[in-house]
Amino acid sequence: MEGGAQQNSLWEPPEQDGGPSERDAGEGPPEVKRSQPLFIHGSSRQLPQEEPRASSLPSIPNPFPELCSPSNSPILSSPALGQGPPREGTSHVVKVFGEDGACRSLEASAGTTARQLCETLVRRTRALHDHSWALVELHQHLALERCLEDHESVVEVQSSWAPGADSRFVFRKNFAKYELFKSNAQSLFPEVMVSSCLEANKSMAHSELIQNFLNSGSCPEVQGFLHLREAGRKVWKRFHFSLRRSGLYYSTKGTSKDPRHLQYFADLTESNIYYVTQGKKLYGTPTEFGFCIKPHKVRSGVKGLKLLCSEDEQSRSCWMAAFRLFKYGMQLYCNYQQAQARLSQPPWIGPTPLRSVSDNALVAMDFSGCTGRVIENPSEVLTAALEEAQAWRKKMTHRYSLPAACHSSPLSAAIHRTQPWFHGRISREDTQQLIGRQGLVDGVFLVRESQRNPKGFVLSLCHLQRIKHYLILPSEEEGRLYFTMDDGQTRFADLIQLVEFHQINRGILPCKLRHYCTCVAL
């Protein structure tokens, strides 16, 4: 019986040598030796024969069988509580949060990677599938966050968290995830920070520089000044650091690289690097561009963290990218290649497409009557196509000729609210944080309502790792409403037309609109 099997797991501790049968009944309770631990063995024992009444009772099913078996209990043996590495073949519950604070619980095996978990969330949220979705490890009490690499085990990362800490996974976009492998990222590695460029005394191509980082035989070195926080104090000092394959070093005497002046600082293989999100408030950083090297052995608390701070965002991005390349090497490039290969695959699921798009499979149909019919006459097919094109042209003309705001319908006035790049009435500070979290890449943008001008909008755009804001003002001419960013020189019927135009043409902007910030509800 199932209930009986569950009852057998709730057994009492076995009797020690010299038990009740060897004690005198009048001597009182046995002496408890507190120095000896009480071990609970996993073998079941039968009830004594002098207790027949207990066995004659009806068996009551145990409502919590998982709490009775320590080997299968997710509470007693969960790796999330720091009990050790995750075991193969077991399932674990992983909670993932969205940027809106909503949470979704997923069941994952020990080998589930961050890429696999992101693909599951993309399917469940019906989001647009691309390689920009990422899983972010966030430590709120430490103000630290980092983007998990595609090959990292989610359960293994979760098992490294301290019990009771407010650490979590966040599902969001990260457009800077593989920006270091793209040819247009020349500004990611300044020549003054890479020793191989200085020694060659020439401007090295970006692709060649990345190959040097991936090649274990070459010895590129990233160098520059960083602010270092002294251990146990809130005092920051400026040192010249050098990042090599063997680790991170700093010089005690200016920019000297003499072995006598170099001090070992951190190991790449035994640490992870995190962005510091609230550096000035929590750690007193001299600038807003702080990052942290967190060794694997450091589970919670500030003690043991190696806090650094750069002068600007470009310098911090260079250090972060170099850490990733030195630590993961070719594995990081393989992740990028696999992401590009997934983008080239058809969007449908399965070996065959859900709908054929071959020209031979398309036929002209006439639905003007009660039932549809196939048009076989080629001249009639051409006439039907022209009529349909004319009908669409009238619809588009009507869309781009909207009346004034006071006479427009609610649907036409709020058509931009349905777009994923529109974020409503958010502040400038929240906008900069949102774009910063999703990647300071050229062309990342969003549109929001203006707080200073109640009738206007703002286009927030990232260029050269800086966020710029452009005011969009509505205007009326001859009873028609239009939007402009250049005092009426370029006019648009609505915000959708404005965004679509600047996705193709740069216009007055420093770059085209490439990636829009979006938040999905989990």
Coordinates of C-alpha atoms in Angstrom, one line a residue:
M1 CA 0.0 0.0 0.0
E2 CA 1.2 3.5 -0.8
G3 CA 0.2 4.9 2.5
G4 CA 2.0 2.1 4.4
A5 CA 5.2 2.8 2.5
Q6 CA 5.0 6.4 3.4
Q7 CA 4.4 5.6 7.0
N8 CA 7.5 3.4 7.1
S9 CA 9.7 6.4 6.3
L10 CA 8.6 8.1 9.5
W11 CA 10.4 6.0 11.9
E12 CA 12.0 6.7 15.3
P13 CA 15.7 6.7 16.0
P14 CA 17.2 3.2 16.7
E15 CA 18.0 2.3 20.2
Q16 CA 21.5 2.6 21.4
D17 CA 23.5 -0.3 22.9
G18 CA 22.3 -0.9 26.4
G19 CA 18.8 0.3 25.8
P20 CA 15.7 0.1 27.8
S21 CA 15.9 -3.7 28.2
E22 CA 19.1 -3.3 30.1
R23 CA 18.0 -0.4 32.3
D24 CA 16.3 -0.7 35.6
A25 CA 12.7 0.7 35.5
G26 CA 13.2 2.6 38.7
E27 CA 16.3 4.5 37.8
G28 CA 14.5 7.3 35.9
P29 CA 15.2 8.6 32.4
P30 CA 18.5 7.8 30.8
E31 CA 21.3 10.3 30.8
V32 CA 21.6 12.3 27.7
K33 CA 25.1 12.7 26.3
R34 CA 25.0 16.1 24.5
S35 CA 28.5 15.6 23.1
Q36 CA 27.3 12.7 21.0
P37 CA 25.2 13.5 17.9
L38 CA 22.1 11.6 17.1
F39 CA 22.3 9.9 13.7
I40 CA 19.2 9.1 11.8
H41 CA 19.9 6.1 9.6
G42 CA 18.1 5.6 6.3
S43 CA 17.2 1.9 6.9
S44 CA 13.7 1.1 8.1
R45 CA 13.0 -1.1 11.1
Q46 CA 10.0 -3.1 12.0
L47 CA 7.9 -2.1 14.9
P48 CA 8.4 -4.2 18.1
Q49 CA 6.0 -7.1 18.6
E50 CA 4.8 -5.7 22.0
E51 CA 3.0 -2.9 20.1
P52 CA 0.3 -4.7 18.2
R53 CA -2.2 -1.9 18.6
A54 CA -0.2 0.6 16.5
S55 CA 0.0 -1.8 13.5
S56 CA -3.7 -2.5 13.7
L57 CA -4.6 1.1 13.1
P58 CA -5.7 2.0 9.5
S59 CA -2.9 3.5 7.4
I60 CA -3.3 7.3 6.8
P61 CA -1.7 8.6 3.6
N62 CA 1.0 11.1 4.2
P63 CA 0.1 14.4 2.5
F64 CA 3.8 15.5 2.3
P65 CA 5.8 12.5 1.2
E66 CA 8.6 14.6 -0.2
L67 CA 9.4 15.8 3.3
C68 CA 9.9 12.2 4.6
S69 CA 12.8 11.2 2.3
P70 CA 15.9 13.3 2.7
S71 CA 17.3 11.9 -0.6
N72 CA 14.5 13.2 -2.7
S73 CA 13.5 16.3 -0.7
P74 CA 13.9 19.5 -2.5
I75 CA 14.0 21.3 0.8
L76 CA 16.6 19.2 2.5
S77 CA 18.9 18.7 -0.4
S78 CA 18.3 21.6 -2.8
P79 CA 21.5 23.0 -4.2
A80 CA 19.9 26.5 -4.1
L81 CA 20.5 26.4 -0.3
G82 CA 24.2 25.9 -0.7
Q83 CA 24.2 22.2 -0.1
G84 CA 26.6 21.5 -2.9
P85 CA 26.6 21.2 -6.7
P86 CA 23.4 20.2 -8.5
R87 CA 22.9 16.5 -9.1
E88 CA 22.4 15.1 -12.6
G89 CA 19.0 13.7 -13.4
T90 CA 17.1 15.8 -10.9
S91 CA 14.8 18.7 -11.6
H92 CA 15.1 22.1 -9.9
V93 CA 12.7 25.0 -9.7
V94 CA 14.1 28.2 -11.1
K95 CA 12.3 31.5 -10.6
V96 CA 12.8 34.2 -13.3
F97 CA 11.6 37.8 -12.9
G98 CA 10.6 40.3 -15.6
E99 CA 11.5 43.9 -15.5
D100 CA 8.0 44.7 -14.3
G101 CA 8.6 42.6 -11.2
A102 CA 6.4 39.7 -12.3
C103 CA 7.8 36.2 -11.6
R104 CA 7.5 32.9 -13.5
S105 CA 8.7 29.5 -12.0
L106 CA 10.3 27.0 -14.4
E107 CA 11.4 23.5 -13.9
A108 CA 14.9 22.9 -15.1
S109 CA 17.4 20.1 -15.1
A110 CA 20.9 20.4 -13.8
G111 CA 22.3 20.8 -17.3
T112 CA 19.9 23.5 -18.5
T113 CA 21.8 26.4 -20.0
A114 CA 20.9 30.1 -19.9
R115 CA 20.2 30.0 -23.7
Q116 CA 17.7 27.1 -23.3
L117 CA 15.9 28.9 -20.5
C118 CA 15.7 32.1 -22.6
E119 CA 14.3 30.2 -25.6
T120 CA 11.6 28.7 -23.3
L121 CA 10.6 32.1 -22.0
V122 CA 10.6 33.6 -25.5
R123 CA 8.1 30.9 -26.6
R124 CA 5.9 31.3 -23.6
T125 CA 5.8 35.1 -23.8
R126 CA 5.4 35.1 -27.6
A127 CA 8.3 37.6 -27.8
L128 CA 10.2 38.3 -31.0
H129 CA 13.0 35.6 -31.2
D130 CA 16.5 37.0 -31.5
H131 CA 19.8 36.5 -29.7
S132 CA 19.4 39.7 -27.7
W133 CA 17.4 38.1 -24.9
A134 CA 19.5 37.3 -21.9
L135 CA 19.3 36.0 -18.4
V136 CA 20.7 38.4 -15.9
E137 CA 22.0 37.4 -12.4
L138 CA 21.0 40.2 -10.0
H139 CA 22.2 40.6 -6.4
Q140 CA 20.0 43.4 -5.1
H141 CA 21.6 43.7 -1.6
L142 CA 25.0 44.2 -3.3
A143 CA 23.8 46.2 -6.3
L144 CA 25.6 43.8 -8.6
E145 CA 24.4 42.3 -11.9
R146 CA 25.8 40.4 -14.8
C147 CA 24.6 38.7 -17.9
L148 CA 24.9 35.0 -17.9
E149 CA 26.7 33.5 -20.9
D150 CA 24.7 31.2 -23.1
H151 CA 26.5 28.1 -22.1
E152 CA 26.3 28.6 -18.3
S153 CA 24.3 26.3 -16.2
V154 CA 21.4 28.1 -14.6
V155 CA 21.0 25.6 -11.7
E156 CA 24.7 25.7 -11.0
V157 CA 24.7 29.5 -10.8
Q158 CA 21.6 29.4 -8.5
S159 CA 23.3 26.9 -6.2
S160 CA 26.1 29.4 -5.6
W161 CA 23.7 31.9 -4.0
A162 CA 23.7 32.3 -0.2
P163 CA 20.6 31.0 1.6
G164 CA 18.1 33.8 2.2
A165 CA 19.8 36.3 0.0
D166 CA 17.6 38.4 -2.3
S167 CA 19.4 37.2 -5.5
R168 CA 17.3 36.5 -8.6
F169 CA 17.3 36.0 -12.3
V170 CA 15.9 38.7 -14.6
F171 CA 14.8 38.1 -18.2
R172 CA 15.5 41.1 -20.4
K173 CA 17.2 42.4 -23.5
N174 CA 20.9 42.8 -23.7
F175 CA 21.9 44.3 -27.1
A176 CA 25.6 44.5 -26.1
K177 CA 25.8 40.8 -25.5
Y178 CA 27.8 40.0 -28.7
E179 CA 28.7 43.5 -29.8
L180 CA 32.4 42.8 -29.3
F181 CA 32.3 40.4 -32.3
K182 CA 30.9 42.9 -34.7
S183 CA 33.1 44.9 -37.0
N184 CA 31.4 48.2 -36.2
A185 CA 32.5 48.0 -32.6
Q186 CA 35.8 49.8 -33.2
S187 CA 35.4 52.0 -30.1
L188 CA 35.1 49.0 -27.8
F189 CA 38.8 48.6 -27.5
P190 CA 40.7 51.9 -27.5
E191 CA 44.2 51.7 -28.9
V192 CA 45.7 53.2 -25.7
M193 CA 44.3 50.4 -23.6
V194 CA 45.5 47.4 -25.7
S195 CA 49.2 46.7 -25.6
S196 CA 49.3 44.7 -28.9
C197 CA 48.1 47.9 -30.7
L198 CA 50.8 50.0 -29.0
E199 CA 53.6 47.6 -29.7
A200 CA 52.7 47.3 -33.4
N201 CA 52.6 51.1 -33.5
K202 CA 49.6 50.9 -35.9
S203 CA 45.9 50.7 -35.8
M204 CA 44.9 47.1 -35.7
A205 CA 41.7 45.9 -37.3
H206 CA 38.9 45.0 -34.9
S207 CA 38.6 41.4 -36.2
E208 CA 42.4 40.9 -35.9
L209 CA 42.4 42.2 -32.3
I210 CA 39.5 39.8 -31.4
Q211 CA 41.4 36.9 -32.9
N212 CA 44.4 37.8 -30.7
F213 CA 42.2 37.7 -27.6
L214 CA 40.8 34.3 -28.6
N215 CA 44.2 32.8 -29.5
S216 CA 45.7 31.4 -26.4
G217 CA 49.2 31.7 -27.9
S218 CA 49.1 35.4 -28.3
C219 CA 49.5 37.7 -25.3
P220 CA 47.4 40.9 -25.6
E221 CA 47.2 43.0 -22.5
V222 CA 44.6 45.5 -21.5
Q223 CA 45.9 48.3 -19.3
G224 CA 44.7 51.6 -17.8
F225 CA 44.1 53.5 -14.7
L226 CA 41.3 52.4 -12.3
H227 CA 40.1 53.5 -8.9
L228 CA 40.5 50.7 -6.3
R229 CA 38.6 50.6 -3.0
E230 CA 40.8 49.5 -0.1
A231 CA 39.7 46.4 1.8
G232 CA 37.4 47.2 4.7
R233 CA 37.4 51.0 4.0
K234 CA 35.6 53.4 1.8
V235 CA 38.8 55.0 0.6
W236 CA 39.5 54.9 -3.2
K237 CA 42.9 55.1 -4.7
R238 CA 44.0 55.3 -8.3
F239 CA 46.3 52.6 -9.7
H240 CA 47.5 51.4 -13.1
F241 CA 46.1 48.0 -13.8
S242 CA 47.1 45.3 -16.3
L243 CA 44.9 42.5 -17.4
R244 CA 46.7 39.4 -18.6
R245 CA 45.8 35.7 -19.1
S246 CA 47.3 34.9 -15.8
G247 CA 45.2 37.4 -13.9
L248 CA 44.7 41.1 -13.0
Y249 CA 47.6 43.0 -11.6
Y250 CA 48.2 46.6 -10.5
S251 CA 51.4 48.6 -10.2
T252 CA 52.5 50.2 -6.9
K253 CA 54.8 52.6 -8.8
G254 CA 53.0 54.6 -11.5
T255 CA 52.8 52.8 -14.8
S256 CA 55.8 50.6 -14.1
K257 CA 55.5 46.9 -15.3
D258 CA 58.5 45.8 -13.4
P259 CA 57.8 42.5 -11.6
R260 CA 58.9 44.1 -8.4
H261 CA 56.1 46.7 -8.7
L262 CA 53.3 44.5 -9.9
Q263 CA 50.8 43.2 -7.3
Y264 CA 48.6 40.2 -8.0
F265 CA 44.9 41.3 -7.6
A266 CA 42.4 38.7 -9.0
D267 CA 42.1 35.4 -10.8
L268 CA 39.9 35.2 -13.9
T269 CA 39.0 31.5 -13.6
E270 CA 37.8 31.7 -10.0
S271 CA 35.8 34.9 -10.3
N272 CA 32.9 36.6 -12.1
I273 CA 32.7 40.2 -13.0
Y274 CA 29.6 42.3 -12.3
Y275 CA 28.3 45.8 -13.1
V276 CA 27.8 48.0 -10.0
T277 CA 24.4 49.7 -10.4
Q278 CA 24.4 51.9 -7.3
G279 CA 28.0 52.5 -6.7
K280 CA 27.9 56.0 -5.3
K281 CA 25.1 55.3 -2.9
L282 CA 26.3 51.9 -1.6
Y283 CA 30.1 52.0 -2.0
G284 CA 30.9 55.6 -2.4
T285 CA 32.5 55.2 -5.9
P286 CA 34.1 58.3 -7.4
T287 CA 32.2 57.9 -10.7
E288 CA 29.1 56.0 -11.8
F289 CA 31.1 53.5 -13.9
G290 CA 31.9 50.9 -11.2
F291 CA 32.3 47.2 -11.6
C292 CA 33.2 44.4 -9.2
I293 CA 35.2 41.2 -9.3
K294 CA 33.4 38.6 -7.1
P295 CA 35.3 35.4 -6.3
H296 CA 33.2 32.2 -6.4
K297 CA 34.0 31.5 -2.7
V298 CA 32.3 34.8 -1.7
R299 CA 28.7 33.9 -1.2
S300 CA 27.2 37.0 0.6
G301 CA 28.2 40.2 2.1
V302 CA 30.6 43.0 1.0
K303 CA 33.6 41.3 2.5
G304 CA 35.7 39.7 -0.2
L305 CA 34.4 41.8 -3.1
K306 CA 37.0 43.5 -5.2
L307 CA 35.5 46.9 -6.2
L308 CA 36.9 48.9 -9.1
C309 CA 35.8 52.1 -10.8
S310 CA 36.7 53.5 -14.2
E311 CA 36.7 57.0 -15.5
D312 CA 34.0 56.6 -18.2
E313 CA 31.7 54.1 -19.8
Q314 CA 34.0 53.3 -22.7
S315 CA 36.8 52.3 -20.3
R316 CA 34.5 50.1 -18.2
S317 CA 33.1 48.4 -21.3
C318 CA 36.6 47.6 -22.5
W319 CA 37.5 46.0 -19.2
M320 CA 34.3 44.0 -19.1
A321 CA 34.7 42.7 -22.6
A322 CA 38.4 41.8 -22.0
F323 CA 37.4 39.8 -18.9
R324 CA 34.8 37.8 -20.9
L325 CA 37.3 37.1 -23.7
F326 CA 40.1 36.0 -21.4
K327 CA 37.9 33.8 -19.2
Y328 CA 35.7 32.0 -21.8
G329 CA 37.8 32.3 -24.9
M330 CA 36.6 30.3 -27.9
Q331 CA 33.5 29.2 -26.0
L332 CA 32.2 32.8 -26.2
Y333 CA 32.8 33.0 -29.9
C334 CA 31.0 29.6 -30.4
N335 CA 28.0 31.0 -28.5
Y336 CA 28.0 34.0 -30.9
Q337 CA 28.2 31.7 -34.0
Q338 CA 25.4 29.5 -32.7
A339 CA 23.2 32.6 -32.1
Q340 CA 23.8 33.8 -35.7
A341 CA 23.0 30.3 -37.0
R342 CA 19.7 30.3 -35.1
L343 CA 18.8 33.7 -36.6
S344 CA 19.3 32.3 -40.1
Q345 CA 16.9 29.4 -39.4
P346 CA 13.2 29.7 -40.4
P347 CA 11.0 31.1 -37.7
W348 CA 8.6 28.1 -37.7
I349 CA 9.0 25.0 -35.5
G350 CA 9.4 21.7 -37.2
P351 CA 11.0 20.3 -40.3
T352 CA 8.6 21.8 -42.8
P353 CA 7.1 25.3 -42.9
L354 CA 3.5 25.9 -41.7
R355 CA 2.7 27.7 -44.9
S356 CA 4.2 27.5 -48.3
V357 CA 5.5 30.8 -49.8
S358 CA 6.3 29.5 -53.2
D359 CA 5.1 31.5 -56.1
N360 CA 3.6 28.3 -57.7
A361 CA 1.4 27.8 -54.7
L362 CA -0.2 31.3 -54.9
V363 CA -3.4 31.7 -57.0
A364 CA -5.6 34.8 -57.6
M365 CA -9.0 34.7 -55.9
D366 CA -12.1 36.7 -56.3
F367 CA -14.2 37.2 -53.1
S368 CA -16.6 39.8 -54.5
G369 CA -19.5 37.3 -54.8
C370 CA -21.1 35.0 -52.3
T371 CA -18.4 32.5 -52.6
G372 CA -14.7 32.7 -53.6
R373 CA -13.5 31.7 -57.1
V374 CA -10.2 31.2 -58.7
I375 CA -9.3 33.8 -61.4
E376 CA -7.8 32.0 -64.4
N377 CA -7.8 34.8 -67.0
P378 CA -4.4 36.6 -66.8
S379 CA -5.8 39.9 -67.8
E380 CA -8.4 39.7 -65.0
V381 CA -5.7 38.8 -62.6
L382 CA -3.8 41.9 -63.5
T383 CA -7.0 44.1 -63.1
A384 CA -7.7 42.6 -59.7
A385 CA -4.1 43.2 -58.5
L386 CA -4.3 46.9 -59.6
E387 CA -7.6 47.4 -57.9
E388 CA -6.3 45.9 -54.7
A389 CA -3.2 48.1 -54.9
Q390 CA -5.4 51.2 -55.4
A391 CA -7.4 50.2 -52.3
W392 CA -4.3 49.9 -50.2
R393 CA -3.0 53.2 -51.5
K394 CA -6.2 54.9 -50.4
K395 CA -5.9 53.4 -46.9
M396 CA -2.3 54.6 -46.6
T397 CA -3.2 58.1 -47.8
H398 CA -5.9 58.2 -45.2
R399 CA -3.5 57.2 -42.5
Y400 CA -0.9 59.8 -43.5
S401 CA -3.7 62.5 -43.7
L402 CA -5.0 62.3 -40.2
P403 CA -7.1 65.3 -39.1
A404 CA -6.2 67.6 -36.3
A405 CA -5.9 66.3 -32.8
C406 CA -9.2 67.8 -31.7
H407 CA -11.1 66.0 -34.5
S408 CA -9.1 62.8 -34.6
S409 CA -10.6 59.5 -33.3
P410 CA -9.2 57.9 -30.1
L411 CA -7.8 55.1 -32.2
S412 CA -5.8 57.3 -34.5
A413 CA -4.6 59.5 -31.6
A414 CA -3.3 56.5 -29.6
I415 CA -2.0 54.3 -32.4
H416 CA 1.6 54.6 -31.2
R417 CA 0.6 53.2 -27.8
T418 CA 0.4 49.7 -29.3
Q419 CA 4.0 49.7 -30.4
P420 CA 6.7 47.9 -28.3
W421 CA 9.1 50.9 -28.5
F422 CA 6.6 53.3 -26.8
H423 CA 7.0 53.4 -23.0
G424 CA 4.4 56.0 -22.0
R425 CA 5.1 58.5 -19.3
I426 CA 8.5 57.5 -17.8
S427 CA 11.1 59.9 -16.4
R428 CA 14.4 60.7 -18.0
E429 CA 16.2 58.9 -15.2
D430 CA 14.2 55.7 -15.7
T431 CA 14.8 56.0 -19.4
Q432 CA 18.5 56.1 -19.0
Q433 CA 18.5 53.2 -16.6
L434 CA 16.4 51.1 -19.0
I435 CA 18.6 51.8 -22.0
G436 CA 21.7 51.2 -19.9
R437 CA 20.4 47.8 -18.6
Q438 CA 19.5 46.7 -22.1
G439 CA 22.9 47.7 -23.6
L440 CA 24.6 50.9 -24.5
V441 CA 24.8 50.1 -28.2
D442 CA 24.5 52.6 -31.1
G443 CA 20.9 52.7 -32.2
V444 CA 19.1 51.5 -29.0
F445 CA 16.0 53.8 -28.6
L446 CA 12.6 54.2 -27.1
V447 CA 9.8 56.8 -27.4
R448 CA 8.1 58.3 -24.3
E449 CA 5.8 61.1 -23.3
S450 CA 7.5 64.4 -22.5
Q451 CA 7.2 65.5 -18.9
R452 CA 7.9 69.2 -19.6
N453 CA 5.7 69.5 -22.7
P454 CA 2.3 67.7 -22.1
K455 CA 1.6 67.5 -25.8
G456 CA 5.0 66.4 -27.0
F457 CA 7.1 63.2 -27.0
V458 CA 10.7 62.4 -26.6
L459 CA 12.9 60.1 -28.7
S460 CA 15.7 58.7 -26.4
L461 CA 18.6 57.3 -28.4
C462 CA 22.0 55.8 -27.5
H463 CA 25.0 56.8 -29.5
L464 CA 28.7 56.3 -28.6
Q465 CA 27.6 54.9 -25.2
R466 CA 25.8 58.1 -24.4
I467 CA 22.0 58.6 -24.3
K468 CA 20.6 61.6 -26.1
H469 CA 17.0 62.9 -26.0
Y470 CA 15.2 64.5 -28.9
L471 CA 11.9 66.4 -28.5
I472 CA 9.0 65.5 -30.8
L473 CA 6.4 68.3 -31.1
P474 CA 3.0 68.1 -32.7
S475 CA 1.9 70.8 -35.1
E476 CA -1.1 71.7 -37.1
E477 CA -1.3 73.1 -40.6
E478 CA -4.4 73.4 -42.8
G479 CA -6.4 71.3 -40.3
R480 CA -3.9 68.4 -40.4
L481 CA -1.8 67.2 -37.5
Y482 CA 1.8 66.2 -37.9
F483 CA 4.9 65.5 -35.8
T484 CA 8.4 67.0 -36.3
M485 CA 11.8 67.0 -34.6
D486 CA 13.3 69.8 -36.7
D487 CA 10.8 72.7 -36.5
G488 CA 8.7 71.4 -39.3
Q489 CA 11.3 70.8 -42.0
T490 CA 10.6 67.0 -41.8
R491 CA 6.9 66.2 -41.0
F492 CA 5.4 62.9 -40.1
A493 CA 1.7 62.0 -39.9
D494 CA 2.2 59.9 -36.7
L495 CA 5.0 58.5 -34.4
I496 CA 5.0 55.2 -36.3
Q497 CA 5.9 56.9 -39.5
L498 CA 8.6 58.9 -37.7
V499 CA 10.2 55.8 -36.2
E500 CA 10.0 53.8 -39.5
F501 CA 11.6 56.7 -41.4
H502 CA 14.6 56.9 -39.0
Q503 CA 15.0 53.1 -39.0
I504 CA 15.9 53.6 -42.7
N505 CA 17.3 57.1 -42.8
R506 CA 19.5 58.8 -40.2
G507 CA 17.9 62.3 -40.7
I508 CA 18.9 64.7 -38.0
L509 CA 19.9 61.8 -35.7
P510 CA 23.6 60.8 -35.2
C511 CA 22.7 57.2 -36.2
K512 CA 19.8 55.1 -37.4
L513 CA 17.3 53.5 -35.0
R514 CA 18.4 49.9 -34.7
H515 CA 17.1 48.3 -31.5
Y516 CA 14.1 49.3 -29.5
C517 CA 13.9 48.8 -25.8
T518 CA 11.0 46.5 -24.9
C519 CA 9.7 44.8 -21.7
V520 CA 7.7 41.6 -21.9
A521 CA 5.2 40.5 -19.2
L522 CA 6.1 37.0 -17.9

